[in-house]
Tab-separated table of N, CA and C and ligand atoms in Angstrom:
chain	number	residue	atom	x	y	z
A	1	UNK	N	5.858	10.829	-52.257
A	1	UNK	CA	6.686	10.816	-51.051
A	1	UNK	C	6.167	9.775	-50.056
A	2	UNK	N	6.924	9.170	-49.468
A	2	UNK	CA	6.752	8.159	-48.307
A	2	UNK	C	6.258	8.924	-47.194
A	3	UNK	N	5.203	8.332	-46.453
A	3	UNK	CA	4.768	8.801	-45.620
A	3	UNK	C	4.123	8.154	-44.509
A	4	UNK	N	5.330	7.515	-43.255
A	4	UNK	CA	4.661	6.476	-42.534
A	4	UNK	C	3.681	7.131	-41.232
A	5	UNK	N	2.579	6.587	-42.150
A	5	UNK	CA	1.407	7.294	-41.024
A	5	UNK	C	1.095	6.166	-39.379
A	6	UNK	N	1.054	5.000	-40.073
A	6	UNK	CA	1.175	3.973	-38.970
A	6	UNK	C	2.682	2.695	-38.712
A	7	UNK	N	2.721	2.741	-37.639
A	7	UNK	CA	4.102	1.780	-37.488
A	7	UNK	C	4.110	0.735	-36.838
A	8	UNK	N	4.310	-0.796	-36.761
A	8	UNK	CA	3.873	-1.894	-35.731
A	8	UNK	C	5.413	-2.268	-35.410
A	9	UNK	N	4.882	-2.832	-34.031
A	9	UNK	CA	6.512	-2.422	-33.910
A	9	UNK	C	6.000	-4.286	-32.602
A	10	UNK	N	6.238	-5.194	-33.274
A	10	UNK	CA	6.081	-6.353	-32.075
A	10	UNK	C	7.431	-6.759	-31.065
A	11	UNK	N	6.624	-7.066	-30.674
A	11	UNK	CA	7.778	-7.189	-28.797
A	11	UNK	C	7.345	-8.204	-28.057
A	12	UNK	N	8.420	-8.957	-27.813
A	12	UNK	CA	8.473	-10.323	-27.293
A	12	UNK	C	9.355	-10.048	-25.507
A	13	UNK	N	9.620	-8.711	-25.430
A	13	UNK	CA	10.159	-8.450	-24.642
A	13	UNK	C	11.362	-8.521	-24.079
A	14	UNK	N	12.529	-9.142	-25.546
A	14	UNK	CA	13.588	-9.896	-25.608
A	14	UNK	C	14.619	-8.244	-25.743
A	15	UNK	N	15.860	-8.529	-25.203
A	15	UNK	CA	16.905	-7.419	-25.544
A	15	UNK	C	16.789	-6.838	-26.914
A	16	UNK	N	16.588	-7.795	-27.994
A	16	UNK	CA	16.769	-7.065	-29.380
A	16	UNK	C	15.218	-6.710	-29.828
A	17	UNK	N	14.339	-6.873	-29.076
A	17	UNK	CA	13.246	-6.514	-29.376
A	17	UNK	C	12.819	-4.938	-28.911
A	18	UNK	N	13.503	-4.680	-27.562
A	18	UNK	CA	13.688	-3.831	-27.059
A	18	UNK	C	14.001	-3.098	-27.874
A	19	UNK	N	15.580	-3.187	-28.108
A	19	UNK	CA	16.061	-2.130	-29.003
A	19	UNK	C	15.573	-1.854	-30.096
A	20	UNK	N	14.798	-2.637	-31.079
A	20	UNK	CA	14.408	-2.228	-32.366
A	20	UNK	C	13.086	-1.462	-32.001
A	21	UNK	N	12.518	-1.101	-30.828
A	21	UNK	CA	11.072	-0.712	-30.492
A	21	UNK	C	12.513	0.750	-30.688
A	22	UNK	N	13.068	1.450	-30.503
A	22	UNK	CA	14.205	2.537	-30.195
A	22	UNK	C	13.899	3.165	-31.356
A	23	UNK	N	14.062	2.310	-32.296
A	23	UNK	CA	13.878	3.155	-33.752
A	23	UNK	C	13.113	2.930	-33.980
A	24	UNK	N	11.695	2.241	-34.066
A	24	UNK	CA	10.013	2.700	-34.025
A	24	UNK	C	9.709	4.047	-33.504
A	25	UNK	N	9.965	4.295	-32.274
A	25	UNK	CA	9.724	5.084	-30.951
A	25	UNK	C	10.456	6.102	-32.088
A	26	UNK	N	11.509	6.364	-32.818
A	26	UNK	CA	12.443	7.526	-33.221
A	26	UNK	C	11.522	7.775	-34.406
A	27	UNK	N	11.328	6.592	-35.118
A	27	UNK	CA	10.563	7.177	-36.297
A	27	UNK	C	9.462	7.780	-36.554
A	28	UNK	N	8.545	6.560	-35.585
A	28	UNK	CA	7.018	7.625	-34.876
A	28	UNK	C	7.625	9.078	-34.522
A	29	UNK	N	8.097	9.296	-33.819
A	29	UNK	CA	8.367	10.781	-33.643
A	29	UNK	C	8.651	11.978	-34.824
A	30	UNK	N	9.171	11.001	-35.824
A	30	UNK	CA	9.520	12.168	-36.383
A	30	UNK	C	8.586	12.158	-37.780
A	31	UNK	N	7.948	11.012	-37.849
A	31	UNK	CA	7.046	11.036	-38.639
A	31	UNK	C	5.372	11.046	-38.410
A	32	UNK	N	5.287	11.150	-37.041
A	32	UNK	CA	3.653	11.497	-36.345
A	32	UNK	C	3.209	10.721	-36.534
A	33	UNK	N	3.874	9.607	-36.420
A	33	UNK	CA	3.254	8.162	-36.871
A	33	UNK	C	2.561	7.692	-35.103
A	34	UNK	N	1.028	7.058	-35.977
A	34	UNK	CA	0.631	6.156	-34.419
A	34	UNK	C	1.846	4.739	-34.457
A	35	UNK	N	2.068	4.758	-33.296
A	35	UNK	CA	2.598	3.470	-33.114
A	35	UNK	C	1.906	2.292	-32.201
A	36	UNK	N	1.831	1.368	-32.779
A	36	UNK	CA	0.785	-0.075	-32.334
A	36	UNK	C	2.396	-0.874	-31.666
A	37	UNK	N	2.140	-0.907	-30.297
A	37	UNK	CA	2.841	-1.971	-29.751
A	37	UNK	C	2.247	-3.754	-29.736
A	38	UNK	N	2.598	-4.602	-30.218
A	38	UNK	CA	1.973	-5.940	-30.376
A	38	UNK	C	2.787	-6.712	-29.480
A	39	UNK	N	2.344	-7.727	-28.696
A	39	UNK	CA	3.004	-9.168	-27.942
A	39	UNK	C	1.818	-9.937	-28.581
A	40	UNK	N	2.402	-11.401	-29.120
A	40	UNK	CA	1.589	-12.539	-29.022
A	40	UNK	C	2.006	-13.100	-28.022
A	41	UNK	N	0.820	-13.617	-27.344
A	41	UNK	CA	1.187	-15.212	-26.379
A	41	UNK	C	1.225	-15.830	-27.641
A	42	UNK	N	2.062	-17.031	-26.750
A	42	UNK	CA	1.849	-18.060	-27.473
A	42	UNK	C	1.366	-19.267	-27.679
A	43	UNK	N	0.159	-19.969	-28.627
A	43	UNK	CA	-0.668	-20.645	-28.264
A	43	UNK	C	0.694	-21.867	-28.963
A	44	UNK	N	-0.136	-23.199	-28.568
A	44	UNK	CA	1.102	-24.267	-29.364
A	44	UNK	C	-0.303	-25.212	-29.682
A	45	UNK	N	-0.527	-25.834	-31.122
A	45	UNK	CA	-0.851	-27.211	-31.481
A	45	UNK	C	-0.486	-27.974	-30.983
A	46	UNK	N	-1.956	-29.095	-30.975
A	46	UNK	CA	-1.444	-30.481	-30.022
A	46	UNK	C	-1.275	-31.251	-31.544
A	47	UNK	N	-0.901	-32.240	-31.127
A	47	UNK	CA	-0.975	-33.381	-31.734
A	47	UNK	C	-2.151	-34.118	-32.704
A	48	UNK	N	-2.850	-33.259	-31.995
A	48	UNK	CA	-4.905	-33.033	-32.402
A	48	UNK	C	-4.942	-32.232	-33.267
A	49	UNK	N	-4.430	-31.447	-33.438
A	49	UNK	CA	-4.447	-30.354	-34.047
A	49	UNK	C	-5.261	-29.053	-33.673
A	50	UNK	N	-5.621	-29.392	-32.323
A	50	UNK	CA	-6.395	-28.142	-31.482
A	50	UNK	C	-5.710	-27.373	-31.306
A	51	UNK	N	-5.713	-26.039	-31.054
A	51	UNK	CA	-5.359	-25.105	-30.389
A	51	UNK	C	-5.436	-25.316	-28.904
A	52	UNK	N	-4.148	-25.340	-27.760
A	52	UNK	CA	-4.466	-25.617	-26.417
A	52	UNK	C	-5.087	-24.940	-25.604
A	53	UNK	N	-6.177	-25.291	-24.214
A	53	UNK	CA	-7.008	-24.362	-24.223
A	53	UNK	C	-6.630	-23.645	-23.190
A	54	UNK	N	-5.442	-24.748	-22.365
A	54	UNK	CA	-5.402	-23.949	-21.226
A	54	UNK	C	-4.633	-22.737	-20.805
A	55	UNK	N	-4.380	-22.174	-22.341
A	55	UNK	CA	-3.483	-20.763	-21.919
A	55	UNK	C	-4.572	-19.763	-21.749
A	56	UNK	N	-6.109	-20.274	-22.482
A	56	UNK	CA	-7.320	-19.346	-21.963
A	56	UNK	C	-7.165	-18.928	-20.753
A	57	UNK	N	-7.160	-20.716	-19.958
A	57	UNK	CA	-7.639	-20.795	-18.783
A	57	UNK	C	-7.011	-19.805	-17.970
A	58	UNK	N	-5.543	-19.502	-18.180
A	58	UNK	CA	-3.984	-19.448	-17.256
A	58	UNK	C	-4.467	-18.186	-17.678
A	59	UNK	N	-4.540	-17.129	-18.840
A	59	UNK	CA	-5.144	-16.010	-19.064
A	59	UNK	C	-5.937	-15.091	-18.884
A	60	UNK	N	-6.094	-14.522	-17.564
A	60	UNK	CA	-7.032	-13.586	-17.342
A	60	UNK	C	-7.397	-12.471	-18.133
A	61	UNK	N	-8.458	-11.606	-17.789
A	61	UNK	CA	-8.084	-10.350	-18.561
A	61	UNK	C	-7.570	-9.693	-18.073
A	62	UNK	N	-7.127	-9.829	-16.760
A	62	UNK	CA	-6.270	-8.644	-15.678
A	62	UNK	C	-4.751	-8.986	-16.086
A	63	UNK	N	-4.680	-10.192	-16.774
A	63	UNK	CA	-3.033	-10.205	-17.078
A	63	UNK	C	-3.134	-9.790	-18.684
A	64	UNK	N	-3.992	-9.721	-18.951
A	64	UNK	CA	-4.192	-8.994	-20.564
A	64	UNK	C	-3.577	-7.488	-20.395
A	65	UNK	N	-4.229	-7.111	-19.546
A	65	UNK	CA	-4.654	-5.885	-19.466
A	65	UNK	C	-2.497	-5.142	-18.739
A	66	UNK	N	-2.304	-6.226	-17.860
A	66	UNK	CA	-0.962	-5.955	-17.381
A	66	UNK	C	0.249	-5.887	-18.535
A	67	UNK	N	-0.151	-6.669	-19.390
A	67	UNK	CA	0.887	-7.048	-20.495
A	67	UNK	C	0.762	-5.668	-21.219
A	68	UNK	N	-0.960	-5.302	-21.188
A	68	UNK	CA	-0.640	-3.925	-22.562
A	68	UNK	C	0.127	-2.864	-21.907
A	69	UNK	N	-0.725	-2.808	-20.597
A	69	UNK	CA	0.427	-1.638	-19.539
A	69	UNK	C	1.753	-1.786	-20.039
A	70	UNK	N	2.607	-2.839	-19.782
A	70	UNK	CA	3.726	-3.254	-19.788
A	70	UNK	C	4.128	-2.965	-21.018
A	71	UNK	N	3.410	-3.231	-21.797
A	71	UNK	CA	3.937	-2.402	-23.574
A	71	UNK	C	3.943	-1.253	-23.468
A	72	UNK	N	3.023	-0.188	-22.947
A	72	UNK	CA	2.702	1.171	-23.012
A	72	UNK	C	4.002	1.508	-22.002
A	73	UNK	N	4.228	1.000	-20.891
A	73	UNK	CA	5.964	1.592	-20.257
A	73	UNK	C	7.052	1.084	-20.967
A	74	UNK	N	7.123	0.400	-21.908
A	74	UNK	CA	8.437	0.394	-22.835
A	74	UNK	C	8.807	1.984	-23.519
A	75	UNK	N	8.045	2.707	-23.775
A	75	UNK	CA	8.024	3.932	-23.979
A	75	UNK	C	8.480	4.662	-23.401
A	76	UNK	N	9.922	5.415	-23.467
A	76	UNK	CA	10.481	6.187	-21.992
A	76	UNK	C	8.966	7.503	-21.444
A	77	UNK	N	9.220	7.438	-20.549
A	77	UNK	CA	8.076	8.456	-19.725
A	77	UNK	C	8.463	9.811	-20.711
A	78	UNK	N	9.479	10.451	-20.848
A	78	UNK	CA	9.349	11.397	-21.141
A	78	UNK	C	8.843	11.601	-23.041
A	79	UNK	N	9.252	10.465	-23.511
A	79	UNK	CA	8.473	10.409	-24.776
A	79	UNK	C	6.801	10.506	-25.032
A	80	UNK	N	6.857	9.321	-24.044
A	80	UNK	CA	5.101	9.491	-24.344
A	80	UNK	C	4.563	9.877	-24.554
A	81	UNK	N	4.545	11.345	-23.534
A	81	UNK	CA	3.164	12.704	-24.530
A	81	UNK	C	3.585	12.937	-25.669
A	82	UNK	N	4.543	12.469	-26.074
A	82	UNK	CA	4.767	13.235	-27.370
A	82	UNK	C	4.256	12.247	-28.519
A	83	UNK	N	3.474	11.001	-28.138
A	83	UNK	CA	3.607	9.783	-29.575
A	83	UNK	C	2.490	9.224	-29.329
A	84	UNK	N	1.723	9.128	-30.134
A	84	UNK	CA	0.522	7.679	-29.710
A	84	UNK	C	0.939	6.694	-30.312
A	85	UNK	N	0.377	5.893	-29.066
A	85	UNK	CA	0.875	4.578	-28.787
A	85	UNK	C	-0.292	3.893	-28.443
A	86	UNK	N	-0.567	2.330	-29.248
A	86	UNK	CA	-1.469	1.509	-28.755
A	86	UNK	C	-1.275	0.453	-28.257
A	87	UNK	N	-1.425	-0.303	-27.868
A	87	UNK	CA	-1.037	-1.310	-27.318
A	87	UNK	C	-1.830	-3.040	-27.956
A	88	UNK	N	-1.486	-3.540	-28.196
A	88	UNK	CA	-2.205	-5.047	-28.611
A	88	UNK	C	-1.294	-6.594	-28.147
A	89	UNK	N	-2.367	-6.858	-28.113
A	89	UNK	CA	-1.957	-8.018	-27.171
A	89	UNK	C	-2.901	-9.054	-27.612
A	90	UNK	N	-2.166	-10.389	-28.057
A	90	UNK	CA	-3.265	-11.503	-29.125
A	90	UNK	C	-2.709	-12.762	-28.470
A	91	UNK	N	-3.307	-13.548	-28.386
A	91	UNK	CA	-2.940	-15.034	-28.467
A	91	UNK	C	-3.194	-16.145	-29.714
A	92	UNK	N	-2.213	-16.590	-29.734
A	92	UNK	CA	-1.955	-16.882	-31.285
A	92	UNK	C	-0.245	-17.653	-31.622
A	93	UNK	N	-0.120	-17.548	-32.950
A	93	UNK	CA	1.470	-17.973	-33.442
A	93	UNK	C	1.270	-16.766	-33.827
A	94	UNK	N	2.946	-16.294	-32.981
A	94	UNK	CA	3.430	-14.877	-33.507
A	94	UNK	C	3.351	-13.835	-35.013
A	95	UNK	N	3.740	-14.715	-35.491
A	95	UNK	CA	3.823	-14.282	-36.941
A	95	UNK	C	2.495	-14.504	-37.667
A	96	UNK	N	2.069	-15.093	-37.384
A	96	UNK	CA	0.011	-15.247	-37.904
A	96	UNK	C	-0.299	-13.789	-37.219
A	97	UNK	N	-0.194	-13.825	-36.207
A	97	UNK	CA	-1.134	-12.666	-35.473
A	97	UNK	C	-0.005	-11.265	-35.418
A	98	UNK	N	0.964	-11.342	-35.971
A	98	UNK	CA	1.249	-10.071	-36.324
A	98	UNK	C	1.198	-9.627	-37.658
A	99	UNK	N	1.618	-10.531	-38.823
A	99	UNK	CA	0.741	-9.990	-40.100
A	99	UNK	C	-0.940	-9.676	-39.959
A	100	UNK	N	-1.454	-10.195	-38.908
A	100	UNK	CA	-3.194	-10.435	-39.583
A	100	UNK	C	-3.032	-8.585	-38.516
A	101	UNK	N	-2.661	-8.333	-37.745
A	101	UNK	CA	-2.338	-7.012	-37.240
A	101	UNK	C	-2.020	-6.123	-37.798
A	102	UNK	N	-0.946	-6.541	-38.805
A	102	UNK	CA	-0.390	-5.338	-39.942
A	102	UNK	C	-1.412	-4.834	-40.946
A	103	UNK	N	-2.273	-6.181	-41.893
A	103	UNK	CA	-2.950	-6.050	-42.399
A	103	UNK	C	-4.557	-5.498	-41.971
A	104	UNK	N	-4.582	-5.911	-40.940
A	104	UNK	CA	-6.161	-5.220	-40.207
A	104	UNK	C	-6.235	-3.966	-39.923
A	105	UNK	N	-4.940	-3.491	-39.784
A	105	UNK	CA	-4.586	-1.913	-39.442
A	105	UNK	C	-4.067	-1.366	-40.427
A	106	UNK	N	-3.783	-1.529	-41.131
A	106	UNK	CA	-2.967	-1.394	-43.018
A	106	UNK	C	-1.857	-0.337	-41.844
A	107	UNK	N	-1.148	-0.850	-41.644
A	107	UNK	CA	0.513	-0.613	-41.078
A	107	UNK	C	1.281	0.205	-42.041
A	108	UNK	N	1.982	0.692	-42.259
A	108	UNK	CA	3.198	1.245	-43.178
A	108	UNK	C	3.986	0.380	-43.020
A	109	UNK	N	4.619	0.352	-41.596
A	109	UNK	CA	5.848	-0.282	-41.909
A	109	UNK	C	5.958	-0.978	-40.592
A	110	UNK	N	6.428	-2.329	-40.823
A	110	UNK	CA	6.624	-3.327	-39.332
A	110	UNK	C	8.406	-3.191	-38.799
A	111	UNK	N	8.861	-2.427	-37.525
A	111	UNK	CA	10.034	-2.432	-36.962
A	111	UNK	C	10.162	-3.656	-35.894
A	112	UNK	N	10.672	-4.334	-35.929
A	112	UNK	CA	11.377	-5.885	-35.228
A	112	UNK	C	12.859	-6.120	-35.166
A	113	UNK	N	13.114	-7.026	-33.979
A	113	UNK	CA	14.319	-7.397	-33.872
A	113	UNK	C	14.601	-8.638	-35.091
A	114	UNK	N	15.924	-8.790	-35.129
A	114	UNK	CA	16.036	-9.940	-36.024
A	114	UNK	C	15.726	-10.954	-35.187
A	115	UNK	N	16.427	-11.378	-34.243
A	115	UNK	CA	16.232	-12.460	-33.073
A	115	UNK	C	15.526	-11.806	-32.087
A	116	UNK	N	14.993	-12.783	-31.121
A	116	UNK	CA	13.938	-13.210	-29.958
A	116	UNK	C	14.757	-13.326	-28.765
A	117	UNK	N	13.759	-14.109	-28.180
A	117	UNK	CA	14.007	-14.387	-26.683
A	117	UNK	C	15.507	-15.613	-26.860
A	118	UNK	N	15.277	-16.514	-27.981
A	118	UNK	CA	15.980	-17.634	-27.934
A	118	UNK	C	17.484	-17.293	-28.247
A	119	UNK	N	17.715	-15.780	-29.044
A	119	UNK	CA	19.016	-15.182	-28.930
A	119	UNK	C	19.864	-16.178	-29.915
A	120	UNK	N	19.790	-16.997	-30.708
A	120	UNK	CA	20.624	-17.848	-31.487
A	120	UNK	C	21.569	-16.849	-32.217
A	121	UNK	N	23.231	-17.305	-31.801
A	121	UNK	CA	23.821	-16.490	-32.570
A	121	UNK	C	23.861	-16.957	-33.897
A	122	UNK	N	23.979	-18.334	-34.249
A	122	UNK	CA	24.151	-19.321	-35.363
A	122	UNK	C	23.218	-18.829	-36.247
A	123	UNK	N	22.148	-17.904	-36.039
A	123	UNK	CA	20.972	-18.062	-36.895
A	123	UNK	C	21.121	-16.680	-36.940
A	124	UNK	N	20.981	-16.567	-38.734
A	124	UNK	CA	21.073	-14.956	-39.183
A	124	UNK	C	19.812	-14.163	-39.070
A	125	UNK	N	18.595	-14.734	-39.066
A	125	UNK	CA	17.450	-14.326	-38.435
A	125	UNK	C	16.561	-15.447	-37.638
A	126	UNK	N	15.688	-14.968	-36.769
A	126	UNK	CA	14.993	-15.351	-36.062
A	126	UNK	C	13.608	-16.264	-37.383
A	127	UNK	N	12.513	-17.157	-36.796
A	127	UNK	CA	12.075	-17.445	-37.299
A	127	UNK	C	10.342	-17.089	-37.674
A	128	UNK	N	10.553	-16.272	-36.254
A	128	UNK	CA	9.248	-14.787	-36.390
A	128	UNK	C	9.434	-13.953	-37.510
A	129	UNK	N	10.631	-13.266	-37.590
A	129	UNK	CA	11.353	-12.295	-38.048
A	129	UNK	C	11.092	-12.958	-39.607
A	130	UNK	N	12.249	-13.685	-39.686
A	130	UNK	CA	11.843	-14.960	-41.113
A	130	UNK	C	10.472	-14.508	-41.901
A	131	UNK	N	8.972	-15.073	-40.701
A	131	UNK	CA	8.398	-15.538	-41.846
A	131	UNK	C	7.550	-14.168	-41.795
A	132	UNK	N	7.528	-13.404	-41.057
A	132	UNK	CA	6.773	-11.507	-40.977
A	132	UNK	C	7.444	-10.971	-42.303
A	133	UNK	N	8.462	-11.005	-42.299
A	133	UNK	CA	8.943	-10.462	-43.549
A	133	UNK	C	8.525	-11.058	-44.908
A	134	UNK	N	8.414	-12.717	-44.902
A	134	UNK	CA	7.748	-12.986	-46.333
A	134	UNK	C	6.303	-12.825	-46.712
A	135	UNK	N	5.643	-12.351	-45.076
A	135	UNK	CA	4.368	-12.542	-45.463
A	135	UNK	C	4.002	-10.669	-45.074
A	136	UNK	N	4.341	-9.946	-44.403
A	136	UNK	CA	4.231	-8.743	-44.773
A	136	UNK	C	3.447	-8.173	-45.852
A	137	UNK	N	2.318	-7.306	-45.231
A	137	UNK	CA	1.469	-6.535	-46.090
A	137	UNK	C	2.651	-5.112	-46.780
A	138	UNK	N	3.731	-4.984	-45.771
A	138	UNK	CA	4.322	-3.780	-45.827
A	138	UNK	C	5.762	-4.217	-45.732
A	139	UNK	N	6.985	-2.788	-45.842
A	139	UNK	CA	7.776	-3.214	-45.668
A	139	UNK	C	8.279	-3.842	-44.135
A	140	UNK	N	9.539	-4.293	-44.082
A	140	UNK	CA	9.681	-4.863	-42.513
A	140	UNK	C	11.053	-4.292	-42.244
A	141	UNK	N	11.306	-3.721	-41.698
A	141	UNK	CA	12.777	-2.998	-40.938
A	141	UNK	C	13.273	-3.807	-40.113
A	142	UNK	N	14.190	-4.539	-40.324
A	142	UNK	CA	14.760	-5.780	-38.773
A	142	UNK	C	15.827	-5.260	-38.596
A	143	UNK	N	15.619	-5.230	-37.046
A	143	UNK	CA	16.819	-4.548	-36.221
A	143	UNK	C	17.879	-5.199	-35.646
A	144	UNK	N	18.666	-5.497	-35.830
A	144	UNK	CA	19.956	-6.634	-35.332
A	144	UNK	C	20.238	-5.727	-34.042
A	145	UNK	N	21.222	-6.349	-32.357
A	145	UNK	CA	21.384	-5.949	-31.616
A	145	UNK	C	23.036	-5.524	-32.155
A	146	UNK	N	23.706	-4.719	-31.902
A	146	UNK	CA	25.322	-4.111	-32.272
A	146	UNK	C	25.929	-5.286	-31.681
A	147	UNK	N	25.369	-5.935	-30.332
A	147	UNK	CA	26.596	-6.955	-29.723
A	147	UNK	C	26.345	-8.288	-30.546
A	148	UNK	N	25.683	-8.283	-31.166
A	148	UNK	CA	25.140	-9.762	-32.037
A	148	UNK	C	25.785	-9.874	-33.447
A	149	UNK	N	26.530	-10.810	-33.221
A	149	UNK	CA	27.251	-10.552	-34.998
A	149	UNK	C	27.480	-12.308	-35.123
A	150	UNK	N	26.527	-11.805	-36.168
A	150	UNK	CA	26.629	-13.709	-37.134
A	150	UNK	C	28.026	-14.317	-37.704
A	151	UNK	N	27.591	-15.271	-36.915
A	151	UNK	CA	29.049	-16.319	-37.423
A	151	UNK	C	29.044	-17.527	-38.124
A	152	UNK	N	29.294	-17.160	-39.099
A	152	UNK	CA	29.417	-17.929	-40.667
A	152	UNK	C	29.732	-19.595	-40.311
A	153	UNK	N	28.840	-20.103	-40.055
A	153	UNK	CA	28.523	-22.068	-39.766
A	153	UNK	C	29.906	-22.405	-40.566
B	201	LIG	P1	12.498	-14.602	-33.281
B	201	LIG	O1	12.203	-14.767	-34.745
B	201	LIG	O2	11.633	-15.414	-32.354
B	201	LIG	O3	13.973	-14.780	-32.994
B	201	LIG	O4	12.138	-13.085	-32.897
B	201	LIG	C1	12.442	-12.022	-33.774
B	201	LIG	C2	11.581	-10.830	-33.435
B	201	LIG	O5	10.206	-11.194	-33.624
B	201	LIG	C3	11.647	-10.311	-31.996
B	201	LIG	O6	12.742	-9.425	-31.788
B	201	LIG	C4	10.313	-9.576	-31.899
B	201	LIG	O7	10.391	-8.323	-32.550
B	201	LIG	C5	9.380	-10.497	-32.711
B	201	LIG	N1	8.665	-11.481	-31.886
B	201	LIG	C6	9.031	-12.769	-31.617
B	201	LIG	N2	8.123	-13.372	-30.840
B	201	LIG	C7	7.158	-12.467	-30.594
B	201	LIG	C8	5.931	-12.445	-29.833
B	201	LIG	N3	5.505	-13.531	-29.167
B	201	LIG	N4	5.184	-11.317	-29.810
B	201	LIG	C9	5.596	-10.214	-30.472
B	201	LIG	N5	6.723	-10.161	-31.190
B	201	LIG	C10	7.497	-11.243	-31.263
């Protein structure tokens, strides 16, 4: 029998990200599952091929620390006592640092929106979404928004 003991559920803080945290939040519940809330910042390659430094800089830990808050109230108040919930917060490329999350925590199952912040209707999935799913330790549940409906190029 299936039995999702842990659930990652990443959030970019976008409308459809929102909503697919809905059915994390439903499933944790009914399966006593911990649920790991994840945001990556996002770091960008230079041209160097460094990692840039100054999102360190721009990065406190007091805005670390605001962002996990800010994950932990996506959770309606009245749910909460009822679910554990963690919060993580990485800087990184999204999809690097949410598989290396799935896998460091051996996840059951990753819940995500299909699309992001960038909302492309043209695009049948997002490109987070995309590559979490090929590289997935586990399965991946992608949540499309009801008002979002792909239109055939
Ligand atoms: P995208 O592929 O960028 O259109 O986004 C698809 C989904 O990937 C979003 O709905 C989120 O669930 C997730 N996602 C995208 N960017 C991030 C991020 N920086 N941190 C956490 N999750 C993200």
């Amino acid at each position: 029998m299936i039995h999702l003991k842990k659930i990652l559920c990443p959030v970019d803080f976008s409308e459809c990200s929102c909503h697919a945290l809905r059915y994390a939040i439903d499933l944790a519940l009914k399966e006593h599952a911990l649920l790991y809330l994840i945001h990556v910042i996002e770091t960008h390659i230079n041209d160097m091929g460094d990692i840039m430094k100054h999102i360190d800089l721009l990065l406190d830990n007091k805005q670390i620390d605001n962002l996990r808050t800010h994950l932990l109230h996506l959770v309606p108040d009245d749910v909460r006592p009822n679910i554990r919930t963690e919060p993580i917060v990485e800087k990184g490329i999204p999809f690097v640092e949410i598989v290396k999350a799935a896998k460091d925590r051996q996840v059951d199952l990753i819940v995500m929106g299909t699309h992001g912040r960038t909302g492309l209707e043209h695009i049948l999935i997002g490109s987070v979404a995309e590559r979490v799913i090929q590289k997935a330790p586990c399965p991946v549940l992608s949540i499309r928004l009801p008002k979002h409906v792909f239109s055939m190029p």
